[in-house]
mmCIF file with all atom_site columns, C-alpha atoms in Angstrom:
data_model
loop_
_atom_site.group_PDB
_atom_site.id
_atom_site.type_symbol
_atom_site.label_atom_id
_atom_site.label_alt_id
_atom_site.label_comp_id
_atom_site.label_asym_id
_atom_site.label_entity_id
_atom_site.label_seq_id
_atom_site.pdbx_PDB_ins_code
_atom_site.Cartn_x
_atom_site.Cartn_y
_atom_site.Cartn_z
_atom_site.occupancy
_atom_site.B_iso_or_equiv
_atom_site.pdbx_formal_charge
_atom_site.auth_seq_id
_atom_site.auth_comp_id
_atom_site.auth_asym_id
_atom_site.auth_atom_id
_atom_site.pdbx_PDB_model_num
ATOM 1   C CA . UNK A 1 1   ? 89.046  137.255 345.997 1.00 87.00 ? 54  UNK A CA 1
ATOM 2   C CA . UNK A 1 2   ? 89.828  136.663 342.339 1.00 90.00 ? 55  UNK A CA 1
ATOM 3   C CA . UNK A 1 3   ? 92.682  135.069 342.370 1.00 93.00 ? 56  UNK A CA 1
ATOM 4   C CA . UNK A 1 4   ? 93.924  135.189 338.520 1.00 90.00 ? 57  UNK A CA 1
ATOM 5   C CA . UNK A 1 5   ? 93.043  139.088 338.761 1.00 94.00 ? 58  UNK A CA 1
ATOM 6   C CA . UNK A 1 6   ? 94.254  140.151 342.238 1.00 93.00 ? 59  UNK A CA 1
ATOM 7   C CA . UNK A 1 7   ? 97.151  139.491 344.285 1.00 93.00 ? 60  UNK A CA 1
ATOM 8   C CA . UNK A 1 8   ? 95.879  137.076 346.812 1.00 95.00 ? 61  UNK A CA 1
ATOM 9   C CA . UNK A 1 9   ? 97.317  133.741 347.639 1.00 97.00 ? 62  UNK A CA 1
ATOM 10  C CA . UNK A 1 10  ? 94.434  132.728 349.939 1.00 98.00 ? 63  UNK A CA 1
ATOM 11  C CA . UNK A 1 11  ? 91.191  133.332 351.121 1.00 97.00 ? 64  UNK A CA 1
ATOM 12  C CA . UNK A 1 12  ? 88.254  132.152 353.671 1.00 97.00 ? 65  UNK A CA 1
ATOM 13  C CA . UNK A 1 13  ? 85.051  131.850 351.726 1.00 97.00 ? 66  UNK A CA 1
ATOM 14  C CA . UNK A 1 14  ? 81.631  130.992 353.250 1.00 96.00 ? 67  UNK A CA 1
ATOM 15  C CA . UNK A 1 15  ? 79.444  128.525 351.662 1.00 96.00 ? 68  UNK A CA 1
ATOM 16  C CA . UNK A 1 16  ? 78.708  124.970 350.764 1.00 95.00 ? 69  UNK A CA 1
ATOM 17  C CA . UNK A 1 17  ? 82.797  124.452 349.607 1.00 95.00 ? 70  UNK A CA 1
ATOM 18  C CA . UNK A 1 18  ? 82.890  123.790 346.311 1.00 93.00 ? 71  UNK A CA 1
ATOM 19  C CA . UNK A 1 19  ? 84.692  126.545 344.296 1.00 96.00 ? 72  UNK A CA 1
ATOM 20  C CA . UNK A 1 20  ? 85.905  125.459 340.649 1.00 94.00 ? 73  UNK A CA 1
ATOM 21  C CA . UNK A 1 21  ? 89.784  125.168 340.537 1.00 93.00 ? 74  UNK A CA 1
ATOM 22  C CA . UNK A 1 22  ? 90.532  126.239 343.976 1.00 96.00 ? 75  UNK A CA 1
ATOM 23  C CA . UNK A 1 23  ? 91.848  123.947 346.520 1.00 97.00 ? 76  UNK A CA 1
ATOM 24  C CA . UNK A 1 24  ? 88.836  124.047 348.931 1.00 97.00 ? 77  UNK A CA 1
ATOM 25  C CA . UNK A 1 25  ? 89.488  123.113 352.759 1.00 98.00 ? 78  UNK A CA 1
ATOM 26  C CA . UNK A 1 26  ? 86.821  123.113 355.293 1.00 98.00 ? 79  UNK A CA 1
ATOM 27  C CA . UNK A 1 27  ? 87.774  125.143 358.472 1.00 98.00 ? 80  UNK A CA 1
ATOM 28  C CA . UNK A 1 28  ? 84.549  125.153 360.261 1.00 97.00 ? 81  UNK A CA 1
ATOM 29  C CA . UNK A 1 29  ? 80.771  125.118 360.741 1.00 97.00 ? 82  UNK A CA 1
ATOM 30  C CA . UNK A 1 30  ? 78.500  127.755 361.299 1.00 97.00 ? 83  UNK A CA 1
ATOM 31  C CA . UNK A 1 31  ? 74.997  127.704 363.544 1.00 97.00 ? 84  UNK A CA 1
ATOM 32  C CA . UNK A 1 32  ? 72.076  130.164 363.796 1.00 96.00 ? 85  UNK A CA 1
ATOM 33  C CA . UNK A 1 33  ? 70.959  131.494 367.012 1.00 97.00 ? 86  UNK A CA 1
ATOM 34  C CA . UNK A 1 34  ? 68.339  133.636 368.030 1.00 98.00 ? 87  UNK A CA 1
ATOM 35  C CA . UNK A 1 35  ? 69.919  136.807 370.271 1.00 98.00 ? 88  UNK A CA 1
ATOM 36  C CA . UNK A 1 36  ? 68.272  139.850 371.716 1.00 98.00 ? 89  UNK A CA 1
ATOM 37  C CA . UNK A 1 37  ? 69.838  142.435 374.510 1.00 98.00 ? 90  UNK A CA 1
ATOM 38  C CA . UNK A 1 38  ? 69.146  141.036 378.048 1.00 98.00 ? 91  UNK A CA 1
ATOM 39  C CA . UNK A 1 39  ? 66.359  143.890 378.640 1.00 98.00 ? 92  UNK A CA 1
ATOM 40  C CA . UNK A 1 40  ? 64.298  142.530 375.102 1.00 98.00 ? 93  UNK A CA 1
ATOM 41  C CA . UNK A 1 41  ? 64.542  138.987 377.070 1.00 98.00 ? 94  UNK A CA 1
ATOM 42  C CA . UNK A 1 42  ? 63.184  139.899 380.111 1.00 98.00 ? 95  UNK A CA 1
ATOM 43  C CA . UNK A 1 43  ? 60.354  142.129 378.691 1.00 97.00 ? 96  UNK A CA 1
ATOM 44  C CA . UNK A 1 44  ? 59.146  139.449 376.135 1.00 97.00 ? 97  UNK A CA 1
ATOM 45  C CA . UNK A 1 45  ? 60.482  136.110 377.587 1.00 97.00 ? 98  UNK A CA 1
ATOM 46  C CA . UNK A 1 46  ? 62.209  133.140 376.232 1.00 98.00 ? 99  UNK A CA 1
ATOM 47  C CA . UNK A 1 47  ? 61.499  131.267 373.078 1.00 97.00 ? 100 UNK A CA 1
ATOM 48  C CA . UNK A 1 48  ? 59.933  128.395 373.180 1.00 96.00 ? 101 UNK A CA 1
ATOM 49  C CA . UNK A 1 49  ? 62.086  126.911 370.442 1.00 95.00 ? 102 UNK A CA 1
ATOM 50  C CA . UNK A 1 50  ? 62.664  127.069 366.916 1.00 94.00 ? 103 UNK A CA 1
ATOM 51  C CA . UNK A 1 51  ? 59.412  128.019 364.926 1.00 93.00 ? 104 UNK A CA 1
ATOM 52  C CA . UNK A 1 52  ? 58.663  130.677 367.810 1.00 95.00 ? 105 UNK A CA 1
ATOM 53  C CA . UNK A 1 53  ? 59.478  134.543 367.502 1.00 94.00 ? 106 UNK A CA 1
ATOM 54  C CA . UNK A 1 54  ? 57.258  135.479 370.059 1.00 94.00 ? 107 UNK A CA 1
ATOM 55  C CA . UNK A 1 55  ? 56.083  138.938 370.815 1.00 95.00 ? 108 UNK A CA 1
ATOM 56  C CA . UNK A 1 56  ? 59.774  140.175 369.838 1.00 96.00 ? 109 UNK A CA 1
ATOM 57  C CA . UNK A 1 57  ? 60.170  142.930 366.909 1.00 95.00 ? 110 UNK A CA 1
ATOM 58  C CA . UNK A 1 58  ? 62.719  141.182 364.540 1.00 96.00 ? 111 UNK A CA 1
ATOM 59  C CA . UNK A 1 59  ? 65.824  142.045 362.672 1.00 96.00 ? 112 UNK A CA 1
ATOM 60  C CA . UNK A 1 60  ? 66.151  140.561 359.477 1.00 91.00 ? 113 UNK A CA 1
ATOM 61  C CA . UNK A 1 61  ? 69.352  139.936 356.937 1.00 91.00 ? 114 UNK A CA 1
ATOM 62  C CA . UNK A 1 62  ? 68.919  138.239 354.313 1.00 87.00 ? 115 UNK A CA 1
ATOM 63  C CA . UNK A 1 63  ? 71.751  135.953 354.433 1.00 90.00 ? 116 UNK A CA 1
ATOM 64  C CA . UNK A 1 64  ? 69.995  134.729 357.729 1.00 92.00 ? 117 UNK A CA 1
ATOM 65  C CA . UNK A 1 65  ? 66.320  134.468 357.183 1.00 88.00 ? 118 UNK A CA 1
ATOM 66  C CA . UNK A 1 66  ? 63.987  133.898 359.595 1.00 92.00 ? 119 UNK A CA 1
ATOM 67  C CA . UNK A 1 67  ? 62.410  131.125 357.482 1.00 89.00 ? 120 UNK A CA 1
ATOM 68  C CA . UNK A 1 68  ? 65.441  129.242 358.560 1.00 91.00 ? 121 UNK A CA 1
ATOM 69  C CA . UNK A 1 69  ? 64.312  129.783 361.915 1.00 94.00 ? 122 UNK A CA 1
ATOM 70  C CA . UNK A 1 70  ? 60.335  129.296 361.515 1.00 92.00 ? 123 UNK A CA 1
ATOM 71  C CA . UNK A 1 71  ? 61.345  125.693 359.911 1.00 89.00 ? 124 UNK A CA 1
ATOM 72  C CA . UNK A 1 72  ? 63.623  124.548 362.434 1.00 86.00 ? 125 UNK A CA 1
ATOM 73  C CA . UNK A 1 73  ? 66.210  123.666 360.238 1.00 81.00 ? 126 UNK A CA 1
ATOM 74  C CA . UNK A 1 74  ? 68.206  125.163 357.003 1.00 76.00 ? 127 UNK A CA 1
ATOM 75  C CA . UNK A 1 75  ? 67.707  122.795 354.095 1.00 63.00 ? 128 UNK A CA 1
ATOM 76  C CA . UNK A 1 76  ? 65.614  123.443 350.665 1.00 50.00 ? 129 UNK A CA 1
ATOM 77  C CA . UNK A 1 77  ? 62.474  124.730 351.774 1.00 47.00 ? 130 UNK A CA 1
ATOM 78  C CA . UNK A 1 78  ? 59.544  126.764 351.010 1.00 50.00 ? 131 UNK A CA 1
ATOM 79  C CA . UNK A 1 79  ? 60.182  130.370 351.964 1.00 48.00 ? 132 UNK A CA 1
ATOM 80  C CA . UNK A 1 80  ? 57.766  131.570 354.256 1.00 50.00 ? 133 UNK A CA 1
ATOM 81  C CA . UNK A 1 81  ? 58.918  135.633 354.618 1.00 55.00 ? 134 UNK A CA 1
ATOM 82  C CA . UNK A 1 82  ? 58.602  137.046 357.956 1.00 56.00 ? 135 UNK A CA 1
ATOM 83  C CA . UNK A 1 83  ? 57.995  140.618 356.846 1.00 56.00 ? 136 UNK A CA 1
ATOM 84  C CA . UNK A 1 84  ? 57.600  142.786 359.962 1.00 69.00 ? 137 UNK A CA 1
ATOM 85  C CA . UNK A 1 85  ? 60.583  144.450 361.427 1.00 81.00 ? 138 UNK A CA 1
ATOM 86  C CA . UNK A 1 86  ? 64.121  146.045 360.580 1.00 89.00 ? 139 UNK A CA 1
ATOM 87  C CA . UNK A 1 87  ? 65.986  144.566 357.707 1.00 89.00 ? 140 UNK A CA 1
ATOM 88  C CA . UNK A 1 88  ? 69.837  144.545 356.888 1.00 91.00 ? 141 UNK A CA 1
ATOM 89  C CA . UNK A 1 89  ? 71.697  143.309 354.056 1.00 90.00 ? 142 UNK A CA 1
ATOM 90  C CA . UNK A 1 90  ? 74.642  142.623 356.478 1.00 93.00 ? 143 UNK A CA 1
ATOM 91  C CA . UNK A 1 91  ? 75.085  139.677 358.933 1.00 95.00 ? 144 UNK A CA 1
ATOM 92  C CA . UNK A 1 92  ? 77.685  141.722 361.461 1.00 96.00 ? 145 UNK A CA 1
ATOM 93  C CA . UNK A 1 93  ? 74.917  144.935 360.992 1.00 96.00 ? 146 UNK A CA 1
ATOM 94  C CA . UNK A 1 94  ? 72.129  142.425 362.367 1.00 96.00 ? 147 UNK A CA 1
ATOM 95  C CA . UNK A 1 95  ? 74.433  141.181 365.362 1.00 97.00 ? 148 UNK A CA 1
ATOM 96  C CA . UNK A 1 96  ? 75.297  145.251 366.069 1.00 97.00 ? 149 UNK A CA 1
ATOM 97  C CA . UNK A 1 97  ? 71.044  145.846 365.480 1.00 97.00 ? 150 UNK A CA 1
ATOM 98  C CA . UNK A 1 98  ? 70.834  143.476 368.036 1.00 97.00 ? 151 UNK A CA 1
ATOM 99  C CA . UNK A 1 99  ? 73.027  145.025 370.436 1.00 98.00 ? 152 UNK A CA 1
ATOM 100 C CA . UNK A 1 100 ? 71.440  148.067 370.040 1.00 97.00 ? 153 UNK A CA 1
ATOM 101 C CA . UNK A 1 101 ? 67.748  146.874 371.386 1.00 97.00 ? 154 UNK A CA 1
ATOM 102 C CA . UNK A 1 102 ? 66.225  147.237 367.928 1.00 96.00 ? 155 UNK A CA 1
ATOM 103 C CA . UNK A 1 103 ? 64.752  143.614 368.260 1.00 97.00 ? 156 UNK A CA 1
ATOM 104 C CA . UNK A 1 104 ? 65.405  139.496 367.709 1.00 97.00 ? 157 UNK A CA 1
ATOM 105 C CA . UNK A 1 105 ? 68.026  138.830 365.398 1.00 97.00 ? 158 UNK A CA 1
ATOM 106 C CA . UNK A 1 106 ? 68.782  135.512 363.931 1.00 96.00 ? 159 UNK A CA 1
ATOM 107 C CA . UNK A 1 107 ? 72.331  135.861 363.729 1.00 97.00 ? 160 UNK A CA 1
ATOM 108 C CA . UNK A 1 108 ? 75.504  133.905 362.457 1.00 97.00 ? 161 UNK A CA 1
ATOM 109 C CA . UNK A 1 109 ? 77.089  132.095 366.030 1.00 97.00 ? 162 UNK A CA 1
ATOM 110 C CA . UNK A 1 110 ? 80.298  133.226 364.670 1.00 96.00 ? 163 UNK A CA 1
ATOM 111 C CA . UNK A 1 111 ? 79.658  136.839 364.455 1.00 96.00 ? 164 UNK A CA 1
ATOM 112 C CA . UNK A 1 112 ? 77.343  137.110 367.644 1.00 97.00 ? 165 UNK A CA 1
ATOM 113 C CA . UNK A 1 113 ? 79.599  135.037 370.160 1.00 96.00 ? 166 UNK A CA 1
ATOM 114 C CA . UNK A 1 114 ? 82.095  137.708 371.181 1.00 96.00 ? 167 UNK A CA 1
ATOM 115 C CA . UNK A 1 115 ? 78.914  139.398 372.138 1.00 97.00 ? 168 UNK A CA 1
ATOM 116 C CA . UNK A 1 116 ? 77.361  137.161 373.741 1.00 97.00 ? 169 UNK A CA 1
ATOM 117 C CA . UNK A 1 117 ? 80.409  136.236 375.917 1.00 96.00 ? 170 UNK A CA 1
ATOM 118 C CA . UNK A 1 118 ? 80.191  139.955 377.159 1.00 97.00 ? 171 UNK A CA 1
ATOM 119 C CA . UNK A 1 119 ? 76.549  139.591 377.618 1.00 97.00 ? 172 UNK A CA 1
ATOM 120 C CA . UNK A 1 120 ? 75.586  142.817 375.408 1.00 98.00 ? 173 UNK A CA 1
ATOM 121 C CA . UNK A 1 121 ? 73.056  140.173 373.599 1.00 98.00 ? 174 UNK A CA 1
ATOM 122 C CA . UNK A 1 122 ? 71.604  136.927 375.328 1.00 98.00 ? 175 UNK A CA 1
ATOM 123 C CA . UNK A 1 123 ? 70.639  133.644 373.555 1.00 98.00 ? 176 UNK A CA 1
ATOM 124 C CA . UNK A 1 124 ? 66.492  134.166 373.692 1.00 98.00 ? 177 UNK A CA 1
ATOM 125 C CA . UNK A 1 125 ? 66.663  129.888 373.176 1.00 97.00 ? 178 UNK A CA 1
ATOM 126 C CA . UNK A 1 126 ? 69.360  128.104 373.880 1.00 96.00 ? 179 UNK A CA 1
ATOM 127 C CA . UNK A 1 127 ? 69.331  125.947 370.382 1.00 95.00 ? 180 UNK A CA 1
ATOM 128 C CA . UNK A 1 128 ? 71.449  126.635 367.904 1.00 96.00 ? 181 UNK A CA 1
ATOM 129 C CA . UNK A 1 129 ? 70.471  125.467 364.619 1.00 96.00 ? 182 UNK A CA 1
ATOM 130 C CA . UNK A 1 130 ? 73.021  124.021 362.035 1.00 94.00 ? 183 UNK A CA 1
ATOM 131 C CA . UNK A 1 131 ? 73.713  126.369 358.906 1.00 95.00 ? 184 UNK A CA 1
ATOM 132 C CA . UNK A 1 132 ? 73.710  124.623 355.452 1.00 93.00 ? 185 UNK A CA 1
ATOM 133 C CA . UNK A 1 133 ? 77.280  126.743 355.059 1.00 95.00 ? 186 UNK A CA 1
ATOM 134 C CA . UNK A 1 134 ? 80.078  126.280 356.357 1.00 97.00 ? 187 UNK A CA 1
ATOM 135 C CA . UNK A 1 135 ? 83.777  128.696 356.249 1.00 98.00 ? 188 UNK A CA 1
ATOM 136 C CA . UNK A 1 136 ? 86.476  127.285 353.656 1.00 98.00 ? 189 UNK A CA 1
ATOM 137 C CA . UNK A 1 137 ? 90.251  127.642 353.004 1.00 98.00 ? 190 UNK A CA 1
ATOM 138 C CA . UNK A 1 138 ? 90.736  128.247 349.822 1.00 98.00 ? 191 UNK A CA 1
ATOM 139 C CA . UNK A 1 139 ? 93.509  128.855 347.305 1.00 98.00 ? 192 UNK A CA 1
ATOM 140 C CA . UNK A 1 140 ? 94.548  127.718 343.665 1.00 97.00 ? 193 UNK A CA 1
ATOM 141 C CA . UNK A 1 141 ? 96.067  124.596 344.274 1.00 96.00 ? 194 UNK A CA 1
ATOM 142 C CA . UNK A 1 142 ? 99.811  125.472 343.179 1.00 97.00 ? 195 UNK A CA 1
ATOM 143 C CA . UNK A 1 143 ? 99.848  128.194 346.020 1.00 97.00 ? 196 UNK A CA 1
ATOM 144 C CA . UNK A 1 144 ? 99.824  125.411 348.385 1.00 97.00 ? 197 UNK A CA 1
ATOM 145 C CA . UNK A 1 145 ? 103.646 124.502 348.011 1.00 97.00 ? 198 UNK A CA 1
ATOM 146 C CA . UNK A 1 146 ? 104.262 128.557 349.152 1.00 97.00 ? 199 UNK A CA 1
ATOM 147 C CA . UNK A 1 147 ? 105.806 128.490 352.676 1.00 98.00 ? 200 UNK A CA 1
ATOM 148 C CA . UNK A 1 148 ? 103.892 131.415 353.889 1.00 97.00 ? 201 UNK A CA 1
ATOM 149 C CA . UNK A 1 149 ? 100.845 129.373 352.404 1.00 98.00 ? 202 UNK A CA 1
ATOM 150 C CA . UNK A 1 150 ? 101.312 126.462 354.336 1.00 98.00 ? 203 UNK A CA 1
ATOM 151 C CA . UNK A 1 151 ? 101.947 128.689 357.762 1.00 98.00 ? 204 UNK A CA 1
ATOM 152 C CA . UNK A 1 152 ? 98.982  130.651 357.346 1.00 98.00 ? 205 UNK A CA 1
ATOM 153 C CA . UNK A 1 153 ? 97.107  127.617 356.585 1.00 98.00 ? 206 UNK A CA 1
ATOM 154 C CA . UNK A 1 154 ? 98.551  125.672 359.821 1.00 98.00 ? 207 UNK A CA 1
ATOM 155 C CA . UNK A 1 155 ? 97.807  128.526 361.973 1.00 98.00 ? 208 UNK A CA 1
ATOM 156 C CA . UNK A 1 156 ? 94.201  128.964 359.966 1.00 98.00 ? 209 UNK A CA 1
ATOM 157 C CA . UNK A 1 157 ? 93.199  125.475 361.021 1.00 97.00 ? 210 UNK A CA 1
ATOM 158 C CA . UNK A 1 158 ? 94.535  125.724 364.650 1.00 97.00 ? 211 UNK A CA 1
ATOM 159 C CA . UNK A 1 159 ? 92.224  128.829 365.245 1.00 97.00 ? 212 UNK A CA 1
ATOM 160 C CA . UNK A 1 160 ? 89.519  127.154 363.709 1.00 97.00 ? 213 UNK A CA 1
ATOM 161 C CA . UNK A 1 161 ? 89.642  124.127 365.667 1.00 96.00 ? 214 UNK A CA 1
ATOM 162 C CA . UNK A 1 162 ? 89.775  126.460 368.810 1.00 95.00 ? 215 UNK A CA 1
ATOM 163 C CA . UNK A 1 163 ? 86.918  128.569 367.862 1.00 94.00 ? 216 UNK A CA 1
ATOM 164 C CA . UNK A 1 164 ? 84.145  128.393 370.504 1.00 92.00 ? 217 UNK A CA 1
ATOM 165 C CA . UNK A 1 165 ? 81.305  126.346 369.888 1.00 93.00 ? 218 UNK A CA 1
ATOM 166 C CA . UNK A 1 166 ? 77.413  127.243 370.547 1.00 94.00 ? 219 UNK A CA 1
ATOM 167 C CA . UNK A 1 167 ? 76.076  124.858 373.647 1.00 86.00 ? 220 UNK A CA 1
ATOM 168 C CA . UNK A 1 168 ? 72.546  124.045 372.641 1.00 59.00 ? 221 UNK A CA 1
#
């Protein structure tokens, strides 16, 4: 959203919070898990942690590398590409890939967790690995006096703060 172009009072951004002259609130965290349909699990086994990708054929995004994955954690790091395997340039299109059998995604917990609640796509480890980015309120600061600022922003933090969390 560009707020001195469009009309938009708020917004949710993704990323490491700091956005010059917005009010920036932090709403909530994000993880990386490693998800595959139940059948991919049972043919080729669980991981044995982060740094594995077994046998799997992987689905890539770039948002969510693999090297993230390979490392163990998401901090500055020397990118190691994982180059075999489907590629998307869309985090809910590697979740839906997923789904779909097409292999191993690393995927955002926040877009796969509806899905994994229904079981179409299983955790293939249980760890979830803390994301360097994180989802933010924002807003020009003067929009936070609005009324229907504040509301949305109340009920913004409340679903937030209710969000499910990933286990491992």
């Amino acid at each position: 959203a560009d707020f001195a172009r469009d009309d938009v009072h708020v917004a949710i951004r993704f990323g490491r919070g700091s956005w010059p002259r917005l009010h920036s609130e932090w709403l909530m965290d994000e993880w990386l898990v490693a998800v595959c349909t139940p059948e991919l699990l049972k043919r080729h086994g669980p991981l044995r942690g982060p740094g594995d990708t077994g046998s799997y054929p992987l689905v890539h995004s770039s948002s969510e590398p693999w090297d993230i994955w390979l490392a163990g954690k998401d901090e500055d790091r020397e990118v190691c590409p994982v180059t075999t395997g489907t590629a998307f340039d869309n985090s809910v299109a590697v979740v839906h890939a997923a789904k779909q059998g097409l292999g191993l995604a690393l995927a955002r917990w926040s877009l796969a967790a509806d899905e994994i609640a229904k079981a179409h796509v299983v955790l293939a480890h249980p760890q979830a690995l803390r994301f360097s980015r994180s989802y933010y309120f924002v807003c020009p600061e003067p929009y936070l006096a609005l009324p229907k600022v504040a509301v949305f922003r109340e009920w913004l933090i409340a679903v937030a703060q209710d969000s499910p969390k990933p286990a491992g």
